Coordinates of C-alpha atoms in Angstrom, one line a residue:
M1 CA -9.2 -6.8 -13.6
G2 CA -5.3 -6.5 -14.8
A3 CA -3.7 -6.1 -11.4
L4 CA -1.1 -8.8 -12.3
P5 CA 1.8 -7.3 -13.5
D6 CA 2.2 -9.5 -16.5
T7 CA -0.9 -9.4 -18.0
Y8 CA -4.0 -6.8 -18.7
P9 CA -7.5 -7.4 -17.7
G10 CA -8.6 -10.9 -18.9
Y11 CA -5.4 -12.8 -18.7
Q12 CA -4.2 -11.1 -22.0
Y13 CA -0.4 -10.8 -21.8
V14 CA 1.7 -7.8 -21.7
K15 CA 4.5 -8.8 -24.3
D16 CA 2.0 -9.9 -26.9
P17 CA 2.0 -6.6 -29.4
E18 CA -1.5 -7.5 -30.5
N19 CA -2.8 -7.0 -26.8
R20 CA -0.9 -3.8 -26.3
A21 CA -1.9 -2.2 -29.3
K22 CA -5.7 -3.1 -28.3
F23 CA -5.5 -1.5 -24.7
A24 CA -3.6 1.5 -26.0
K25 CA -6.3 2.3 -28.5
A26 CA -9.5 1.5 -26.1
W27 CA -7.5 3.9 -23.6
G28 CA -6.5 6.6 -25.7
V29 CA -2.7 6.4 -25.5
E30 CA -0.2 6.0 -28.5
S31 CA 1.6 2.9 -27.0
L32 CA 2.0 0.8 -23.5
P33 CA 5.0 -0.4 -22.2
E34 CA 6.8 -4.0 -23.3
H35 CA 8.5 -5.0 -20.4
T36 CA 5.7 -6.3 -17.1
G37 CA 5.3 -4.5 -14.4
Y38 CA 7.5 -5.5 -10.6
R39 CA 5.7 -7.3 -8.3
I40 CA 4.9 -5.7 -4.4
S41 CA 7.0 -7.6 -3.0
E42 CA 10.1 -6.2 -4.9
L43 CA 9.4 -3.0 -3.4
P44 CA 11.9 -2.6 -1.4
H45 CA 14.7 -3.2 -3.0
R46 CA 13.1 -1.2 -6.6
A47 CA 12.5 1.5 -4.3
A48 CA 16.3 1.9 -2.8
H49 CA 17.2 2.0 -6.3
G50 CA 14.9 4.8 -7.9
E51 CA 13.1 2.5 -9.6
V52 CA 10.2 3.1 -8.0
R53 CA 9.2 6.3 -6.7
A54 CA 5.8 6.0 -5.3
A55 CA 3.2 3.5 -4.4
Y56 CA -0.9 4.1 -4.7
I57 CA -2.0 1.0 -2.7
M58 CA -5.6 -0.1 -2.2
G59 CA -6.9 -2.9 -0.1
E60 CA -4.0 -4.0 1.0
D61 CA -1.4 -4.0 4.1
P62 CA 2.0 -4.4 3.1
L63 CA 3.6 -3.2 6.3
Q64 CA 1.9 -6.2 8.2
T65 CA 1.6 -9.1 5.7
D66 CA 4.8 -8.7 3.7
A67 CA 7.9 -10.7 4.1
E68 CA 11.0 -9.0 6.9
L69 CA 9.4 -6.2 7.4
S70 CA 11.8 -4.2 8.6
A71 CA 13.3 -4.2 5.2
V72 CA 9.6 -3.6 4.2
R73 CA 9.5 -0.4 6.2
K74 CA 12.9 1.5 4.7
G75 CA 11.6 0.2 1.4
F76 CA 8.5 2.7 2.2
E77 CA 10.9 5.3 3.5
D78 CA 12.8 5.6 0.0
L79 CA 9.7 6.1 -1.6
E80 CA 8.3 10.0 -2.5
L81 CA 4.9 9.5 -2.4
V82 CA 2.9 7.0 -1.1
I83 CA -0.8 6.6 -1.3
V84 CA -3.2 4.4 0.5
Q85 CA -7.1 4.1 -0.2
D86 CA -9.1 1.9 2.3
I87 CA -12.0 1.1 4.3
F88 CA -9.9 0.8 7.6
M89 CA -7.0 2.5 9.2
T90 CA -3.6 0.2 8.3
K91 CA -0.3 0.1 9.4
T92 CA 0.1 0.8 5.9
A93 CA -2.2 3.8 6.2
A94 CA -0.4 5.2 9.2
A95 CA 2.7 5.5 7.4
A96 CA 0.9 7.4 4.2
D97 CA 1.6 10.7 2.8
V98 CA -2.4 10.8 1.8
I99 CA -4.9 8.6 2.7
L100 CA -8.4 8.0 0.7
P101 CA -11.3 6.5 2.4
S102 CA -13.4 4.5 0.4
T103 CA -16.8 2.7 0.7
S104 CA -17.2 -0.8 1.7
W105 CA -18.2 -3.6 0.1
G106 CA -22.1 -2.9 1.6
E107 CA -21.8 0.2 0.1
H108 CA -21.8 0.4 -3.3
E109 CA -22.5 -2.2 -5.9
G110 CA -20.6 -4.0 -8.7
V111 CA -19.0 -7.5 -10.0
Y112 CA -17.2 -10.3 -8.3
T113 CA -14.9 -12.5 -9.5
A114 CA -14.2 -15.6 -7.8
A115 CA -10.9 -17.8 -8.2
D116 CA -13.5 -20.3 -9.9
R117 CA -14.1 -18.1 -12.9
G118 CA -17.3 -17.1 -11.6
F119 CA -18.6 -14.0 -11.8
Q120 CA -21.7 -12.7 -9.4
R121 CA -23.2 -9.4 -9.2
F122 CA -23.3 -7.4 -5.8
F123 CA -26.0 -5.1 -4.8
K124 CA -25.7 -1.4 -2.0
A125 CA -27.0 -2.4 1.2
V126 CA -26.6 0.8 3.1
E127 CA -25.4 4.5 2.5
P128 CA -22.6 5.0 3.0
K129 CA -21.8 7.7 6.0
W130 CA -19.8 10.9 5.5
D131 CA -20.3 11.5 1.9
L132 CA -17.8 8.7 0.9
K133 CA -16.3 7.6 -2.5
T134 CA -16.8 4.3 -4.2
D135 CA -13.2 3.2 -5.5
W136 CA -14.0 3.9 -8.9
Q137 CA -15.3 7.2 -8.7
I138 CA -11.8 8.0 -6.4
I139 CA -9.7 6.6 -9.6
S140 CA -11.6 8.7 -11.5
E141 CA -11.2 11.5 -9.9
I142 CA -7.8 11.4 -9.7
A143 CA -7.5 10.9 -13.2
T144 CA -9.7 13.4 -14.7
R145 CA -7.5 15.8 -12.3
M146 CA -4.4 14.8 -13.5
G147 CA -5.4 15.3 -17.2
Y148 CA -6.6 12.0 -18.0
P149 CA -10.4 12.0 -18.5
M150 CA -12.2 9.0 -16.8
H151 CA -16.0 9.4 -17.0
Y152 CA -18.4 6.7 -15.4
N153 CA -21.8 7.5 -15.2
N154 CA -22.2 4.0 -13.2
T155 CA -20.5 0.3 -12.8
Q156 CA -22.5 -1.2 -15.3
E157 CA -20.1 1.3 -17.4
I158 CA -17.2 0.0 -17.0
W159 CA -18.6 -3.7 -16.5
D160 CA -19.1 -3.1 -20.4
E161 CA -15.9 -1.6 -21.3
L162 CA -14.6 -4.6 -19.4
R163 CA -16.3 -6.9 -21.9
N164 CA -15.6 -5.5 -24.9
L165 CA -11.6 -5.8 -24.4
C166 CA -12.0 -9.4 -22.7
P167 CA -13.2 -11.8 -25.3
D168 CA -14.0 -14.1 -22.7
F169 CA -16.0 -12.1 -20.9
T170 CA -18.2 -10.8 -23.8
G171 CA -21.5 -13.0 -23.0
A172 CA -21.5 -12.4 -18.8
T173 CA -24.0 -8.9 -19.6
Y174 CA -25.3 -7.0 -16.8
E175 CA -28.8 -8.8 -17.4
K176 CA -27.5 -12.2 -17.5
M177 CA -25.6 -12.3 -14.3
G178 CA -29.1 -10.8 -12.8
E179 CA -30.5 -13.3 -14.0
L180 CA -28.8 -16.2 -13.4
G181 CA -27.2 -15.1 -10.6
Y182 CA -23.8 -16.8 -11.5
I183 CA -21.8 -17.0 -14.7
Q184 CA -18.5 -18.9 -15.3
W185 CA -15.8 -17.7 -17.8
P186 CA -15.6 -17.9 -20.3
C187 CA -18.6 -16.9 -21.5
R188 CA -18.2 -15.5 -24.9
D189 CA -21.7 -15.0 -26.5
E190 CA -24.3 -12.3 -25.0
S191 CA -27.1 -14.6 -25.7
D192 CA -29.1 -16.5 -23.2
A193 CA -27.7 -19.9 -24.8
D194 CA -24.4 -19.0 -23.3
Q195 CA -24.6 -19.6 -19.6
G196 CA -21.3 -19.8 -19.2
T197 CA -18.3 -22.7 -18.7
S198 CA -18.7 -25.0 -15.5
Y199 CA -15.8 -27.1 -16.3
L200 CA -13.1 -24.9 -18.2
F201 CA -11.8 -28.6 -19.8
E202 CA -14.3 -31.1 -19.7
E203 CA -13.1 -33.7 -22.3
K204 CA -9.4 -32.3 -22.9
F205 CA -6.9 -29.5 -22.1
D206 CA -6.4 -26.5 -24.4
T207 CA -3.1 -28.0 -25.5
P208 CA -1.7 -29.8 -29.0
N209 CA -2.7 -32.8 -28.0
G210 CA -5.1 -32.1 -25.9
L211 CA -3.2 -33.7 -22.3
A212 CA -2.4 -31.6 -19.6
Q213 CA 1.3 -30.2 -19.4
F214 CA 3.1 -30.4 -16.1
F215 CA 6.4 -28.9 -15.1
T216 CA 8.8 -29.3 -12.5
C217 CA 11.1 -27.4 -10.7
D218 CA 15.0 -27.4 -9.3
W219 CA 14.4 -27.8 -5.4
V220 CA 16.6 -25.2 -3.7
A221 CA 17.5 -25.2 0.0
P222 CA 16.4 -22.7 1.8
V223 CA 18.4 -19.6 2.6
D224 CA 17.8 -19.5 6.3
K225 CA 19.5 -22.4 8.1
L226 CA 19.1 -23.9 11.7
T227 CA 21.8 -23.8 14.3
D228 CA 22.2 -24.3 17.9
E229 CA 21.2 -20.6 18.2
Y230 CA 17.6 -20.7 16.2
P231 CA 17.2 -24.8 16.0
M232 CA 13.3 -24.5 15.1
V233 CA 11.7 -24.0 12.0
L234 CA 8.9 -21.1 11.5
S235 CA 6.5 -21.5 9.2
T236 CA 3.4 -18.9 8.7
V237 CA -0.2 -20.0 8.2
R238 CA -3.4 -19.0 7.8
E239 CA -6.7 -19.3 10.5
V240 CA -10.3 -19.7 10.2
G241 CA -10.8 -16.6 12.7
H242 CA -9.2 -14.0 10.7
Y243 CA -9.3 -13.2 7.3
S244 CA -5.2 -11.7 5.7
C245 CA -3.9 -9.1 7.8
R246 CA -7.2 -8.8 9.6
S247 CA -7.7 -5.3 8.9
M248 CA -11.6 -6.6 8.5
T249 CA -12.2 -9.2 10.9
G250 CA -10.1 -7.4 13.2
N251 CA -12.7 -5.0 14.4
C252 CA -15.0 -7.6 14.6
A253 CA -15.9 -7.4 18.3
A254 CA -17.2 -11.6 18.3
L255 CA -13.4 -12.7 16.3
A256 CA -11.8 -10.6 18.7
A257 CA -13.4 -12.2 21.8
L258 CA -12.1 -15.6 20.0
A259 CA -8.4 -14.5 20.1
D260 CA -6.5 -11.4 20.3
E261 CA -3.4 -9.9 20.5
P262 CA -0.8 -10.6 20.7
G263 CA -1.5 -13.8 18.5
Y264 CA -0.4 -17.3 19.0
A265 CA 2.7 -19.4 18.1
Q266 CA 1.7 -22.7 17.7
I267 CA 4.6 -25.1 18.9
N268 CA 4.3 -28.8 20.2
T269 CA 4.1 -30.5 23.4
A270 CA 7.7 -31.9 23.4
D271 CA 9.5 -28.8 22.5
A272 CA 7.3 -26.9 25.1
E273 CA 8.4 -29.3 27.5
R274 CA 11.9 -29.2 26.9
L275 CA 11.4 -25.2 27.0
G276 CA 9.8 -24.7 30.1
I277 CA 6.9 -23.4 28.7
E278 CA 3.4 -23.4 29.4
D279 CA 0.3 -23.5 27.5
E280 CA -1.2 -19.6 27.1
A281 CA 1.9 -18.1 28.4
L282 CA 3.5 -14.9 26.7
V283 CA 6.9 -16.2 24.8
W284 CA 9.4 -14.1 22.6
V285 CA 10.0 -15.7 19.5
S286 CA 13.6 -14.5 17.8
S287 CA 15.2 -14.9 14.4
R288 CA 18.2 -13.4 12.3
K289 CA 16.1 -10.9 11.3
G290 CA 13.9 -9.6 15.0
R291 CA 12.1 -10.4 17.8
I292 CA 8.8 -10.3 18.8
I293 CA 6.0 -11.6 21.6
T294 CA 3.4 -13.7 21.5
R295 CA 1.7 -16.2 23.5
A296 CA 2.4 -20.3 23.4
Q297 CA -0.3 -22.2 21.8
V298 CA 1.4 -26.0 23.0
S299 CA -0.6 -29.1 21.2
D300 CA 0.6 -32.2 19.2
R301 CA -0.6 -30.6 15.9
P302 CA 2.5 -29.1 14.9
N303 CA 5.8 -31.0 14.2
K304 CA 8.2 -31.3 16.7
G305 CA 11.0 -28.9 16.1
A306 CA 8.2 -26.2 14.1
V307 CA 6.4 -23.2 15.0
Y308 CA 3.3 -22.2 13.1
M309 CA 2.3 -18.7 13.4
T310 CA -0.2 -16.5 11.5
Y311 CA 0.7 -13.0 10.1
Q312 CA -2.3 -10.4 10.7
W313 CA -1.3 -9.9 14.7
W314 CA 0.3 -6.4 15.2
I315 CA 2.0 -7.0 18.2
G316 CA 3.0 -10.4 17.2
A317 CA 3.8 -10.0 13.7
C318 CA 5.6 -13.3 12.7
N319 CA 6.6 -11.0 9.6
E320 CA 9.3 -9.2 11.6
L321 CA 11.1 -12.6 11.5
V322 CA 11.0 -14.1 8.1
T323 CA 13.7 -13.9 5.6
E324 CA 12.3 -11.7 2.4
N325 CA 14.4 -14.1 0.0
L326 CA 12.2 -14.2 -2.8
S327 CA 11.7 -16.7 -5.5
P328 CA 14.0 -15.6 -8.7
I329 CA 10.1 -17.3 -10.8
T330 CA 7.0 -16.0 -8.6
K331 CA 8.8 -13.8 -6.5
T332 CA 7.0 -15.2 -3.3
P333 CA 9.2 -14.2 0.1
E334 CA 10.3 -17.2 1.9
Y335 CA 7.2 -17.7 3.9
K336 CA 7.8 -21.2 4.5
Y337 CA 11.0 -21.8 6.5
C338 CA 12.5 -19.1 8.5
A339 CA 15.0 -19.9 11.6
V340 CA 13.7 -19.0 14.6
R341 CA 14.2 -19.4 19.0
V342 CA 11.2 -19.6 21.2
D343 CA 12.4 -18.1 25.1
P344 CA 10.0 -18.4 27.9
I345 CA 9.7 -15.2 29.9
A346 CA 9.9 -15.4 33.5
D347 CA 8.1 -12.5 35.0
Q348 CA 4.3 -13.0 33.2
H349 CA 2.5 -10.3 34.9
A350 CA 4.8 -7.5 33.1
A351 CA 5.1 -9.3 29.9
E352 CA 1.0 -9.2 30.4
R353 CA 1.6 -5.6 30.9
Y354 CA 3.8 -5.2 28.1
V355 CA 1.4 -5.9 25.4
I356 CA -1.5 -4.1 26.9
E357 CA 1.4 -1.3 26.4
E358 CA 2.3 -1.6 23.0
Y359 CA -1.1 -2.3 21.7
T360 CA -2.4 0.9 23.4
K361 CA 0.5 2.6 22.3
L362 CA -0.2 1.1 18.8
K363 CA -4.1 1.8 18.3
A364 CA -3.6 5.3 19.4
R365 CA -1.0 6.4 16.5
L366 CA -3.2 4.4 14.1
R367 CA -6.1 6.7 15.8
E368 CA -4.0 9.9 15.5
S369 CA -3.0 9.0 11.7
A370 CA -6.8 8.6 10.8
M371 CA -7.6 11.9 12.2
G372 CA -4.9 13.7 10.4

């Protein structure tokens, strides 16, 4: 859908003059910028230098998911305007100047694109409450009020516009998706004969010699260094129980019953014995960037000297610890290597009270922000 900084919809590169001309004509503007956009991980620095003055955020929570959260918070403070459009209250929404509540997936219809190049229509299951608008209705209304008329009657009109601009999507009509249930692009012909492409490269790759091209990159040592003060390596990971920043799955009572705040730090059994840490005990995890409280999960699963944490917890937010050091190519932060120290907490009762108090205060703050 063109949300990447270097491509238009359909993975059509911004730097290609023909692509720019095509989309400029379709969108009714004289020209489009030749340069690529910024990645969200660059926002703190771009905002500090005045290169980004506003952020319009949909379905993301960078004040929870981005690296070195202290720097991210500073970046958001430097912005003149922050707009958040979401279905649940998030940390980022609490810091926004404008909050636009929108419908969830069960309250509207449209098309999903899967990572395997698959298109799938989905349908409204229930009517939204409180006269909520869909994402496309909100965007269209804002654009129109700002002097760029954007009028659609339904999602099919939006999809048809997309198909007309993206040759690889042209054949994936609403009617065909309704019949087949699922279509993988490229699907270039509207006829029934073209039912999509299950295997993108069945006999050869799309290269002059038909062979795949592999690229290597030079290894660069992590910025963070292990020391006597910070002798363990933190690597952020994912888990099955909660998805991403937990703004959706965190509202599910069944999942919250399986695991809840302040989250977990997985450490090796030998490290736990050496540090005097028991399984399920609350601990402090510290780095050069900050300190958070979380619960120890002791097992032989992590390597000795390693700490594994997931980033969705509000109180045990491990992204307070990691450095924002960005890859020069992908602009991805150094999530997987952070020098930390894990310390036991003597007074577990006081620590439990602290977690409950901090969690209660945070939920109250989000509730107040949601109520205006």
